[in-house]
mmCIF file of C-alpha atoms in Angstrom:
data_model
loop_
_atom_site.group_PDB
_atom_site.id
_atom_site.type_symbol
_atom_site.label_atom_id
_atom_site.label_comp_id
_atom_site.label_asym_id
_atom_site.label_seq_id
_atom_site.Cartn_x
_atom_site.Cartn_y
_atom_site.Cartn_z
ATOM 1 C CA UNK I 1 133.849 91.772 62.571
ATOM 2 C CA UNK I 2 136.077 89.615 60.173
ATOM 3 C CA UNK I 3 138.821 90.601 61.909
ATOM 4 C CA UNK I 4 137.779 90.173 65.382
ATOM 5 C CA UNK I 5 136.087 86.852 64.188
ATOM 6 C CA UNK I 6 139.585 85.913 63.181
ATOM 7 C CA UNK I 7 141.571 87.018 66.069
ATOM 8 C CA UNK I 8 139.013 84.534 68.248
ATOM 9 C CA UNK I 9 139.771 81.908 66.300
ATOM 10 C CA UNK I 10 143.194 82.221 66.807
ATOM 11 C CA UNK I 11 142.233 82.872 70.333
ATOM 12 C CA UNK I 12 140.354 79.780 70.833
ATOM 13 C CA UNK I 13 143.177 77.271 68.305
ATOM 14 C CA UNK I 14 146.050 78.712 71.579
ATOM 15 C CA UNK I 15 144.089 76.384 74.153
ATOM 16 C CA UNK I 16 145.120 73.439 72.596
ATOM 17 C CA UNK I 17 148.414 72.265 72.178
ATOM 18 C CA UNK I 18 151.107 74.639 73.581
ATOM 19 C CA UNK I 19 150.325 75.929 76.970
ATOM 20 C CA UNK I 20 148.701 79.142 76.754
ATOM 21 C CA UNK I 21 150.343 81.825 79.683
ATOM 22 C CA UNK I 22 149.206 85.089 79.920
ATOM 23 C CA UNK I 23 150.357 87.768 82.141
ATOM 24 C CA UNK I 24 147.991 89.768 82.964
ATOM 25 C CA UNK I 25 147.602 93.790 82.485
ATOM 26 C CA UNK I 26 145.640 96.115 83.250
ATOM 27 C CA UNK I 27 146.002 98.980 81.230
ATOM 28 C CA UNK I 28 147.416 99.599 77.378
ATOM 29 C CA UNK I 29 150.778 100.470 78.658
ATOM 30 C CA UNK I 30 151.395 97.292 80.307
ATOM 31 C CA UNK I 31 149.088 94.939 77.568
ATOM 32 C CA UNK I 32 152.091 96.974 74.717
ATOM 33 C CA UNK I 33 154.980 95.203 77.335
ATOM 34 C CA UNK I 34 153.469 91.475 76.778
ATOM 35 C CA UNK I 35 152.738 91.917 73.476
ATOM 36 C CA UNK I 36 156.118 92.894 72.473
ATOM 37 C CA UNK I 37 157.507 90.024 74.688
ATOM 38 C CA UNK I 38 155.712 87.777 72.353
ATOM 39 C CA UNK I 39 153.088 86.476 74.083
ATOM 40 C CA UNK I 40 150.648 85.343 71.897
ATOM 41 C CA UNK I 41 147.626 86.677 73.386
ATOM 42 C CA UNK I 42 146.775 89.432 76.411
ATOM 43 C CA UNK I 43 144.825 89.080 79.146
ATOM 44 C CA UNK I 44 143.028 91.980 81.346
ATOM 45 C CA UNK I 45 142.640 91.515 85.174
ATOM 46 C CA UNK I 46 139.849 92.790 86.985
ATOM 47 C CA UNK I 47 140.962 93.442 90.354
ATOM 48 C CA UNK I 48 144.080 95.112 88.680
ATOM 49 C CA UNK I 49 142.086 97.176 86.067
ATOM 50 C CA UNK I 50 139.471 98.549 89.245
ATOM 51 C CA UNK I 51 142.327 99.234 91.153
ATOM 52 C CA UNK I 52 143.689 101.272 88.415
ATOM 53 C CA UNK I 53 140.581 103.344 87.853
ATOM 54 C CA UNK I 54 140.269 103.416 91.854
ATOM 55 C CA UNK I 55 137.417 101.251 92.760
ATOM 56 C CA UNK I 56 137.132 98.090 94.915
ATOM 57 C CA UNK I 57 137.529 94.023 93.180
ATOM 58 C CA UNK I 58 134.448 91.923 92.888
ATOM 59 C CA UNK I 59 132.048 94.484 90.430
ATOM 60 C CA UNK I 60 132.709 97.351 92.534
ATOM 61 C CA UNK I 61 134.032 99.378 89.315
ATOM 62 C CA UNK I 62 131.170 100.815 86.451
ATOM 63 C CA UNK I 63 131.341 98.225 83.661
ATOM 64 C CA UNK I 64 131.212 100.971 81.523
ATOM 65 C CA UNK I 65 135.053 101.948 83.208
ATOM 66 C CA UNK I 66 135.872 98.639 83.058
ATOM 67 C CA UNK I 67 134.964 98.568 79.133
ATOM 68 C CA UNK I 68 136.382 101.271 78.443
ATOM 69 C CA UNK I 69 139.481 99.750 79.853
ATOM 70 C CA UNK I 70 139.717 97.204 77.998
ATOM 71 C CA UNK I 71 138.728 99.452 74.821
ATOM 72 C CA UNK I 72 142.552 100.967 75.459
ATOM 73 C CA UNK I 73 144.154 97.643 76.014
ATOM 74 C CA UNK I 74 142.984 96.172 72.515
ATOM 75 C CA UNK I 75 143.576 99.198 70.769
ATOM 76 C CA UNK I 76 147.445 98.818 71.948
ATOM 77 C CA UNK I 77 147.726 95.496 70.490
ATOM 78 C CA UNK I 78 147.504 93.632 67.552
ATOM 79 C CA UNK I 79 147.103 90.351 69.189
ATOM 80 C CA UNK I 80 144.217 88.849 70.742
ATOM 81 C CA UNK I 81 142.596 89.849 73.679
ATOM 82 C CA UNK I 82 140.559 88.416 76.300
ATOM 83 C CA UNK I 83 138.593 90.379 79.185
ATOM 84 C CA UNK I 84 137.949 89.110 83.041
ATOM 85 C CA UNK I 85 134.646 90.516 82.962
ATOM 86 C CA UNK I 86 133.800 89.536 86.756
ATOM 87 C CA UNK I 87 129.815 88.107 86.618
ATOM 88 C CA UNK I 88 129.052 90.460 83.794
ATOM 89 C CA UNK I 89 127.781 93.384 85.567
ATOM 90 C CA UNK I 90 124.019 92.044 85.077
ATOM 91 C CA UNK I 91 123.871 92.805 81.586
ATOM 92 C CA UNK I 92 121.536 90.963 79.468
ATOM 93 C CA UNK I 93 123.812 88.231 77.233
ATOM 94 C CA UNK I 94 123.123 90.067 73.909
ATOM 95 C CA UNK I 95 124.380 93.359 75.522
ATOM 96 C CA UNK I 96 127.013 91.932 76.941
ATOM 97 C CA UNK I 97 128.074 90.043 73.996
ATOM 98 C CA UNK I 98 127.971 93.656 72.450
ATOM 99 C CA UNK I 99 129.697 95.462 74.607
ATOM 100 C CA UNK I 100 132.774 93.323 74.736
ATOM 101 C CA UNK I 101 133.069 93.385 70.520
ATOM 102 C CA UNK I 102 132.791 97.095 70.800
ATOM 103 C CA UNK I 103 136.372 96.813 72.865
ATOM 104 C CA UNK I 104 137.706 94.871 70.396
ATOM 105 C CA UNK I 105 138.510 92.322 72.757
ATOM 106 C CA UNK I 106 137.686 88.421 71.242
ATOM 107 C CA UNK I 107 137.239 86.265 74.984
ATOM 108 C CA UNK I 108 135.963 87.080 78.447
ATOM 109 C CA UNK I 109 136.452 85.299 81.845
ATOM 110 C CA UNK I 110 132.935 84.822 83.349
ATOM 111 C CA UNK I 111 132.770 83.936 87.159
ATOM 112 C CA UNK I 112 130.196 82.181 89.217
ATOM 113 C CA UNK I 113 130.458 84.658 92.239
ATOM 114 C CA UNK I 114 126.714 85.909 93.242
ATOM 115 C CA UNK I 115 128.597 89.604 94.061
ATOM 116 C CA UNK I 116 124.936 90.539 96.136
ATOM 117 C CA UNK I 117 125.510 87.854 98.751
ATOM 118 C CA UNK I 118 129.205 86.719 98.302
ATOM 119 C CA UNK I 119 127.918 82.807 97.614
ATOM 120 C CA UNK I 120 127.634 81.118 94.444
ATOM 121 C CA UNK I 121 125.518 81.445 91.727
ATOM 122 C CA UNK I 122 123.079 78.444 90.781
ATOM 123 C CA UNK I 123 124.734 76.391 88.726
ATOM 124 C CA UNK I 124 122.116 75.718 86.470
ATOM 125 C CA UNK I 125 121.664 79.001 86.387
ATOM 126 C CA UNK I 126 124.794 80.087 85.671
ATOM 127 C CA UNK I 127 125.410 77.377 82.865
ATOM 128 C CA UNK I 128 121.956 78.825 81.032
ATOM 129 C CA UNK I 129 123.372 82.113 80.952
ATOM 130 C CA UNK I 130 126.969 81.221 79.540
ATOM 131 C CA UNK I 131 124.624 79.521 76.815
ATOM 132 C CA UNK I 132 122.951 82.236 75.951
ATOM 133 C CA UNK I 133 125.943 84.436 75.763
ATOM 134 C CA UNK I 134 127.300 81.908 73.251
ATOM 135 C CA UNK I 135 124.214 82.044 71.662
ATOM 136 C CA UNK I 136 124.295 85.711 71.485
ATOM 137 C CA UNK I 137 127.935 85.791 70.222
ATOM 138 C CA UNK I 138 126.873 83.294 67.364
ATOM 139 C CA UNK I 139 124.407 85.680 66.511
ATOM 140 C CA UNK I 140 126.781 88.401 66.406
ATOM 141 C CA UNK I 141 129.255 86.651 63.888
ATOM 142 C CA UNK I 142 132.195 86.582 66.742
ATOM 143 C CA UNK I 143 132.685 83.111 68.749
ATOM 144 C CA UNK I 144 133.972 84.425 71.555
ATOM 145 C CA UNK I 145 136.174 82.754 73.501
ATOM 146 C CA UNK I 146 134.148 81.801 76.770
ATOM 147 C CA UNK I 147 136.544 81.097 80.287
ATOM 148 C CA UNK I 148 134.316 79.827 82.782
ATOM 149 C CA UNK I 149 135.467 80.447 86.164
ATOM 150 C CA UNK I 150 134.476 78.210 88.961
ATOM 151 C CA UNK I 151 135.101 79.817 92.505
ATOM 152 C CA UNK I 152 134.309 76.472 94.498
ATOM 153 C CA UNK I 153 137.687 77.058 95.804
ATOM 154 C CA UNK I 154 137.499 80.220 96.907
ATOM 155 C CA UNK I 155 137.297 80.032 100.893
ATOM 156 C CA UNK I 156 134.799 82.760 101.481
ATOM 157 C CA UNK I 157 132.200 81.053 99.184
ATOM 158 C CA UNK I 158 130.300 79.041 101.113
ATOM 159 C CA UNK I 159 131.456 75.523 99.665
ATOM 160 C CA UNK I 160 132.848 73.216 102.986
ATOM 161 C CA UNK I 161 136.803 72.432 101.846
ATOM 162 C CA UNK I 162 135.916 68.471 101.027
ATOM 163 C CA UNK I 163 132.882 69.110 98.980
ATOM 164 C CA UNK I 164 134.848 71.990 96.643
ATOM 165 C CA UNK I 165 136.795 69.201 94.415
ATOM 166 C CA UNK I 166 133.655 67.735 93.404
ATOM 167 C CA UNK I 167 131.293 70.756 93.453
ATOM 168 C CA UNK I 168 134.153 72.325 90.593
ATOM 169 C CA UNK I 169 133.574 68.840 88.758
ATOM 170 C CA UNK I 170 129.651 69.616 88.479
ATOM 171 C CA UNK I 171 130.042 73.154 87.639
ATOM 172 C CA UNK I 172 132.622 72.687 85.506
ATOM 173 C CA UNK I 173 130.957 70.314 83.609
ATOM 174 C CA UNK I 174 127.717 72.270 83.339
ATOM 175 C CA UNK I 175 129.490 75.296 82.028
ATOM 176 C CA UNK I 176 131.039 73.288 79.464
ATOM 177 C CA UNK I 177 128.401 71.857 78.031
ATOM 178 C CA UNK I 178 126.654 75.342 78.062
ATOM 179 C CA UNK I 179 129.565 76.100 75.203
ATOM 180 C CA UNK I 180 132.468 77.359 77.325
ATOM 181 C CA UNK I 181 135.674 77.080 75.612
ATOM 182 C CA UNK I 182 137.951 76.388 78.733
ATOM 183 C CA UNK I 183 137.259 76.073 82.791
ATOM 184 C CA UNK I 184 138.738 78.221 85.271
ATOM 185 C CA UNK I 185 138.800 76.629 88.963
ATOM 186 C CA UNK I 186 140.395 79.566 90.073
ATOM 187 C CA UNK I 187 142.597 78.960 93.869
ATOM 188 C CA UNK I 188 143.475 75.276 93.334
ATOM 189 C CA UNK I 189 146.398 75.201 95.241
ATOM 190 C CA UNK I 190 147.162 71.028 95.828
ATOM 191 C CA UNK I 191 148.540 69.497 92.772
ATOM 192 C CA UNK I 192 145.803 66.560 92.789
ATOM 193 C CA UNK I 193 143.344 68.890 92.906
ATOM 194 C CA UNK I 194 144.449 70.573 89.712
ATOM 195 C CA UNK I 195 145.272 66.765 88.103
ATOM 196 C CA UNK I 196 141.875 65.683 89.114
ATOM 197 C CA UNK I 197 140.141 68.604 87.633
ATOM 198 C CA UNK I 198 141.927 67.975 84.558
ATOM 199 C CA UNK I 199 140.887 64.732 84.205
ATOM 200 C CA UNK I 200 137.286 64.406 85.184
ATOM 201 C CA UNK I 201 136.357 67.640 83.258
ATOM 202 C CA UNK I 202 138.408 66.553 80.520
ATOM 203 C CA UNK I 203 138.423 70.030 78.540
ATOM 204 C CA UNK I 204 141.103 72.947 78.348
ATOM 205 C CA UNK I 205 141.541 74.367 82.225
ATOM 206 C CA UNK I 206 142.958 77.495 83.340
ATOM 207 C CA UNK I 207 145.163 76.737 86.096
ATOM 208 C CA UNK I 208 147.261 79.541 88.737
ATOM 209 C CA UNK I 209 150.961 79.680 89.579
ATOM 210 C CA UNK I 210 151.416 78.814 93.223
ATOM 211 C CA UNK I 211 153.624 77.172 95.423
ATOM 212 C CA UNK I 212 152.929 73.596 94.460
ATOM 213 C CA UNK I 213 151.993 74.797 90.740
ATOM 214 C CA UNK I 214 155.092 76.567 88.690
ATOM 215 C CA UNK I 215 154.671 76.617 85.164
ATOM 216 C CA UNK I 216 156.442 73.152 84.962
ATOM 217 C CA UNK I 217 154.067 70.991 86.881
ATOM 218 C CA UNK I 218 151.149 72.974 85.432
ATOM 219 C CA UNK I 219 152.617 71.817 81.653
ATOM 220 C CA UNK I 220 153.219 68.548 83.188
ATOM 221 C CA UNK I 221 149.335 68.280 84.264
ATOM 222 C CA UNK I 222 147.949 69.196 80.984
ATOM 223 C CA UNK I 223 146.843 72.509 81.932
ATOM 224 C CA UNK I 224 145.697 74.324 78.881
ATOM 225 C CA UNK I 225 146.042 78.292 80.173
ATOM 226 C CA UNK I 226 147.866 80.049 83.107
ATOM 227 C CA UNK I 227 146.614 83.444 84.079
ATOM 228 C CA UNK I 228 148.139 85.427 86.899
ATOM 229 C CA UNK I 229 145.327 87.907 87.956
ATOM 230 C CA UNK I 230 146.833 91.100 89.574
ATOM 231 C CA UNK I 231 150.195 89.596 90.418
ATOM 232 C CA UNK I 232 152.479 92.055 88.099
ATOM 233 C CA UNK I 233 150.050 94.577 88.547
ATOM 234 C CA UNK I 234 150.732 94.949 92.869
ATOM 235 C CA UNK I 235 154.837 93.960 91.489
ATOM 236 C CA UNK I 236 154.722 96.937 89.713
ATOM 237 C CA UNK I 237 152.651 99.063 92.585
ATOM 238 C CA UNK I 238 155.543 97.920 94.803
ATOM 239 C CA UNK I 239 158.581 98.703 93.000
ATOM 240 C CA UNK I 240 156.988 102.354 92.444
ATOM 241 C CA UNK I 241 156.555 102.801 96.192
ATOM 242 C CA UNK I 242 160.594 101.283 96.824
ATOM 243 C CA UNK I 243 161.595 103.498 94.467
ATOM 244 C CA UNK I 244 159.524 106.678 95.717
ATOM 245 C CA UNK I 245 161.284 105.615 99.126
ATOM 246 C CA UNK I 246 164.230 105.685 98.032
ATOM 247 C CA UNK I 247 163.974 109.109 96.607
#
């Protein structure tokens, strides 16, 4: 628990300052090729890590294969590691809590997807449970390193396209105050969208590469992290099937 206490720390001290990127992986072999890149810090993917293990995005895989997972990655590095843990499978915060230090992983992505009906979460809700999971992980020594994702932005939500600028505000700002350590309004793809964001929730946000957003602009607009989700993962898938073709 020292340790791990430690390694979130360090976790949490890389969202200021620098801008944090992390590649994502989805299993220990690929988590081994960031880490000796020298990234600082390794990031799991869902949607690449339930592809792996053959199940469908969006909770579809056991969380106990998805654990598991992530078990493997952090036992192939010695840096920290963070886990997109999708809603968090309906486990109870102290469980969950739990279950992600038995991984040895230090941080967790938590989305506001209601994976039942495909909507959103309450945000009230929502906000009360990322407090108790903070509340849990106090409990349990280890201050986790909380990523709130917001999925306003996500077309098949719900959320009409003008209202989805300020509905991220308002969630945003609820899951912050609930203790998350950065916000994650994941598909921003307009550059004042992303600027705005920054400014009105005025904490560390995770931001996406995209064809407005490279790494520059996202640096220039104060983004604090930049996660890629499964794009190295279906790279990788795609050079193995060129290469089988070419056989």
């Amino acid at each position: 628990m020292t340790d791990q206490k430690a390694r979130a720390e360090t976790l949490r001290g890389l969202h200021t300052g620098k801008m944090l990127v992390l590649p994502n992986v989805w299993d220990a072999a690929s988590a081994e090729v960031v880490a000796e890149a020298g990234f600082p810090a390794v990031a799991t993917a869902s949607a690449a890590v339930s592809a792996m293990l053959g199940y469908p995005d969006g909770e579809g895989a056991p969380w106990q294969e998805m654990f598991a997972a992530a078990g493997r990655v952090a036992r192939a590095v010695s840096v920290p590691v963070t886990v997109d843990a999708e809603a968090g499978y309906g486990l109870a915060p102290r469980e969950f809590v739990d279950r992600l230090l038995e991984t040895g992983a230090v941080g967790c992505n938590l989305e506001d997807t209601d994976h039942a009906t495909g909507g959103l979460v309450d945000a009230g809700e929502h906000a009360q449970r990322l407090a108790d999971i903070r509340s849990a992980a106090s409990d349990a020594g280890v201050p986790i390193v909380v990523n709130a994702r917001v999925d306003t932005f996500l077309g098949d939500r719900g959320i009409p396209e003008a209202d989805r600028l300020a509905e991220a505000v308002r969630r945003g700002r609820l899951y912050r105050e609930a203790g998350a350590d950065c916000v994650y309004p994941i598909g921003v793809r307009r550059r004042d969208d992303l600027a705005a964001l920054v400014t009105e929730l005025g904490c560390p946000v995770n931001g996406n590469v995209g064809e407005e957003l490279d790494l520059a602009a996202l640096r220039e607009l104060g983004v604090a992290r930049v996660s890629y989700g499964p794009r190295f993962y279906r790279a990788a898938l795609e050079g193995f099937k060129t290469a089988i073709k070419n056989l």
